[in-house]
Amino acid sequence: MQATGSMDAALHATMASIEEACVAFLDPSQHQRAEAALLAFRREHRPFNAARYILEHSASRDARFQAACVLRDALMREWATLGQEETSSLRRYMLHAALAELGGAQARDPEGYAAGAVPRLTSSLVQSTLLGGCALAVKRGWLGEPPEARGALLGEVVALV
C-alpha cells in the first residue's frame, strides 16, 4: 500500500517537474535549465509509467506533448529490451489515447483503459504524436508478430474507426 503511494508521489513529482520545465522553457532566462530537464526526461530509462501518468493527469498541453514524445521515442529506443506483451500494450495504449478524443474508443477498449484511464486529449499535436508512435510500433513489430496478432491488430483498428 505504501509503495503505491510513494510511486504516485514520485510520478506526480515528475509531472510537476515537466510542467514547470514547459513553462520555464518559454522564458529566455530559464530556457537552458528547462531544456536540460526536458532532455533528461526524454533520456530516462523506461519512462513509460511517468509518460502515461502525465498524459492521464496533466492539464498542461505542453507537458502532455512532451510525454507523448517520450512515450514514442522510448518505445523505439528500448524496443529490443521489451517483451512482445509490453510493446503491444504500449502500442494499444497510444492508439486508444489518441482516438479517445474521437469518441467511442474508451467503451470498446479490450485492455480496460475505460473509466478515465485514457486521457481526453485536447491537442491535435498530442494526438498526432501518439498516432505516429503507434504507427512506428506497428511497423517495427509487424514481421515479428504472429499472423494472428497482426489480424487482431487490424481488426481492432477497424472496430475503433
Coordinates of C-alpha atoms in Angstrom, one line a residue:
M1 CA 0.0 0.0 0.0
Q2 CA 2.8 2.4 0.9
A3 CA 4.7 1.5 -2.2
T4 CA 1.8 2.6 -4.4
G5 CA 1.5 5.9 -2.5
S6 CA 5.2 6.6 -2.9
M7 CA 5.0 5.6 -6.6
D8 CA 2.1 8.0 -7.2
A9 CA 4.0 10.7 -5.3
A10 CA 7.1 10.1 -7.5
L11 CA 5.0 10.2 -10.7
H12 CA 3.3 13.4 -9.5
A13 CA 6.6 15.0 -8.7
T14 CA 7.9 14.1 -12.2
M15 CA 4.7 15.6 -13.7
A16 CA 5.1 18.8 -11.8
S17 CA 8.8 19.0 -12.8
I18 CA 7.9 18.6 -16.5
E19 CA 5.0 21.1 -16.3
E20 CA 7.4 23.6 -14.6
A21 CA 10.0 23.0 -17.3
C22 CA 7.5 23.5 -20.1
V23 CA 6.6 26.9 -18.6
A24 CA 10.2 27.8 -17.9
F25 CA 11.2 26.9 -21.5
L26 CA 9.4 30.0 -22.7
D27 CA 11.4 32.3 -20.5
P28 CA 14.8 33.1 -22.1
S29 CA 16.5 33.4 -18.7
Q30 CA 15.4 29.9 -17.8
H31 CA 15.5 28.3 -21.2
Q32 CA 18.7 26.2 -20.7
R33 CA 17.6 24.8 -17.3
A34 CA 14.2 23.9 -18.7
E35 CA 15.7 22.3 -21.8
A36 CA 18.0 20.2 -19.6
A37 CA 15.1 19.0 -17.6
L38 CA 13.1 18.1 -20.7
L39 CA 16.0 16.3 -22.3
A40 CA 16.7 14.4 -19.1
F41 CA 13.1 13.2 -19.1
R42 CA 13.5 12.1 -22.8
R43 CA 16.6 10.1 -21.9
E44 CA 15.2 8.3 -18.9
H45 CA 15.4 4.5 -18.9
R46 CA 11.9 3.0 -19.2
P47 CA 9.9 6.2 -18.7
F48 CA 6.6 4.6 -19.7
N49 CA 4.8 5.0 -16.4
A50 CA 5.8 8.6 -16.0
A51 CA 4.8 9.4 -19.5
R52 CA 1.4 7.7 -19.2
Y53 CA 0.8 9.4 -15.8
I54 CA 1.5 12.8 -17.4
L55 CA -0.8 12.0 -20.3
E56 CA -3.6 11.0 -18.0
H57 CA -3.3 13.6 -15.3
S58 CA -1.6 16.8 -16.6
A59 CA -3.7 19.9 -17.5
S60 CA -0.7 21.2 -19.5
R61 CA -0.9 20.7 -23.2
D62 CA 2.9 21.2 -23.5
A63 CA 3.6 18.6 -20.8
R64 CA 1.3 16.1 -22.5
F65 CA 3.1 16.7 -25.8
Q66 CA 6.5 16.1 -24.1
A67 CA 5.1 12.9 -22.5
A68 CA 3.7 11.7 -25.9
C69 CA 7.2 12.3 -27.5
V70 CA 8.9 10.4 -24.6
L71 CA 6.5 7.5 -25.0
R72 CA 7.1 7.3 -28.7
D73 CA 10.8 7.7 -28.6
A74 CA 11.4 5.4 -25.6
L75 CA 9.3 2.7 -27.2
M76 CA 11.5 2.8 -30.3
R77 CA 14.8 3.2 -28.3
E78 CA 14.1 0.3 -25.9
W79 CA 12.2 -2.0 -28.3
A80 CA 14.8 -4.7 -28.2
T81 CA 14.7 -4.9 -24.4
L82 CA 10.9 -5.0 -24.1
G83 CA 8.8 -8.1 -24.4
Q84 CA 6.1 -8.6 -27.1
E85 CA 3.3 -8.1 -24.5
E86 CA 4.8 -4.8 -23.3
T87 CA 5.3 -3.4 -26.8
S88 CA 1.7 -4.5 -27.7
S89 CA 0.3 -2.9 -24.6
L90 CA 2.1 0.4 -25.2
R91 CA 1.0 0.4 -28.8
R92 CA -2.6 -0.2 -27.9
Y93 CA -2.4 2.5 -25.2
M94 CA -1.1 5.1 -27.7
L95 CA -3.8 4.1 -30.2
H96 CA -6.6 4.3 -27.6
A97 CA -5.3 7.5 -26.1
A98 CA -5.1 9.2 -29.5
L99 CA -8.5 8.0 -30.6
A100 CA -10.3 8.7 -27.3
E101 CA -10.9 12.3 -28.4
L102 CA -12.8 11.0 -31.5
G103 CA -15.3 9.3 -29.2
G104 CA -16.3 5.7 -28.6
A105 CA -12.8 4.4 -28.2
Q106 CA -12.9 4.0 -24.5
A107 CA -16.1 1.9 -24.5
R108 CA -14.7 -0.7 -26.8
D109 CA -11.1 -0.9 -25.5
P110 CA -10.2 -4.6 -24.7
E111 CA -7.4 -3.6 -22.3
G112 CA -9.5 -1.9 -19.7
Y113 CA -8.5 1.6 -20.5
A114 CA -12.1 2.7 -20.0
A115 CA -13.3 4.6 -16.9
G116 CA -11.0 7.5 -17.3
A117 CA -7.7 5.6 -17.7
V118 CA -7.3 7.1 -21.2
P119 CA -7.0 10.8 -21.3
R120 CA -9.4 13.0 -23.2
L121 CA -6.9 14.9 -25.3
T122 CA -7.4 18.5 -26.4
S123 CA -4.4 18.8 -28.6
S124 CA -4.2 17.5 -32.2
L125 CA -0.4 17.7 -31.8
V126 CA -0.5 15.3 -28.9
Q127 CA -2.9 13.0 -30.8
S128 CA -0.6 13.1 -33.9
T129 CA 2.4 12.3 -31.8
L130 CA 0.7 9.3 -30.2
L131 CA -0.7 8.1 -33.6
G132 CA 2.8 8.4 -35.1
G133 CA 4.3 6.4 -32.2
C134 CA 1.6 3.8 -32.7
A135 CA 2.4 3.6 -36.4
L136 CA 6.1 3.2 -35.7
A137 CA 5.4 0.4 -33.3
V138 CA 3.1 -1.4 -35.8
K139 CA 5.8 -1.0 -38.5
R140 CA 8.6 -2.1 -36.2
G141 CA 6.8 -5.2 -34.9
W142 CA 4.9 -6.3 -37.9
L143 CA 7.2 -9.1 -39.1
G144 CA 8.0 -10.2 -35.5
E145 CA 4.4 -10.8 -34.6
P146 CA 2.5 -14.0 -35.4
P147 CA -0.2 -13.7 -38.1
E148 CA -3.0 -13.9 -35.5
A149 CA -1.7 -10.9 -33.7
R150 CA -1.4 -8.9 -36.9
G151 CA -5.0 -9.8 -37.8
A152 CA -6.2 -8.9 -34.3
L153 CA -4.5 -5.5 -34.5
L154 CA -6.1 -4.8 -37.9
G155 CA -9.5 -5.9 -36.5
E156 CA -9.1 -3.7 -33.5
V157 CA -8.2 -0.6 -35.6
V158 CA -11.2 -1.3 -37.9
A159 CA -13.5 -1.6 -34.9
L160 CA -12.3 1.7 -33.5
V161 CA -12.6 3.6 -36.7

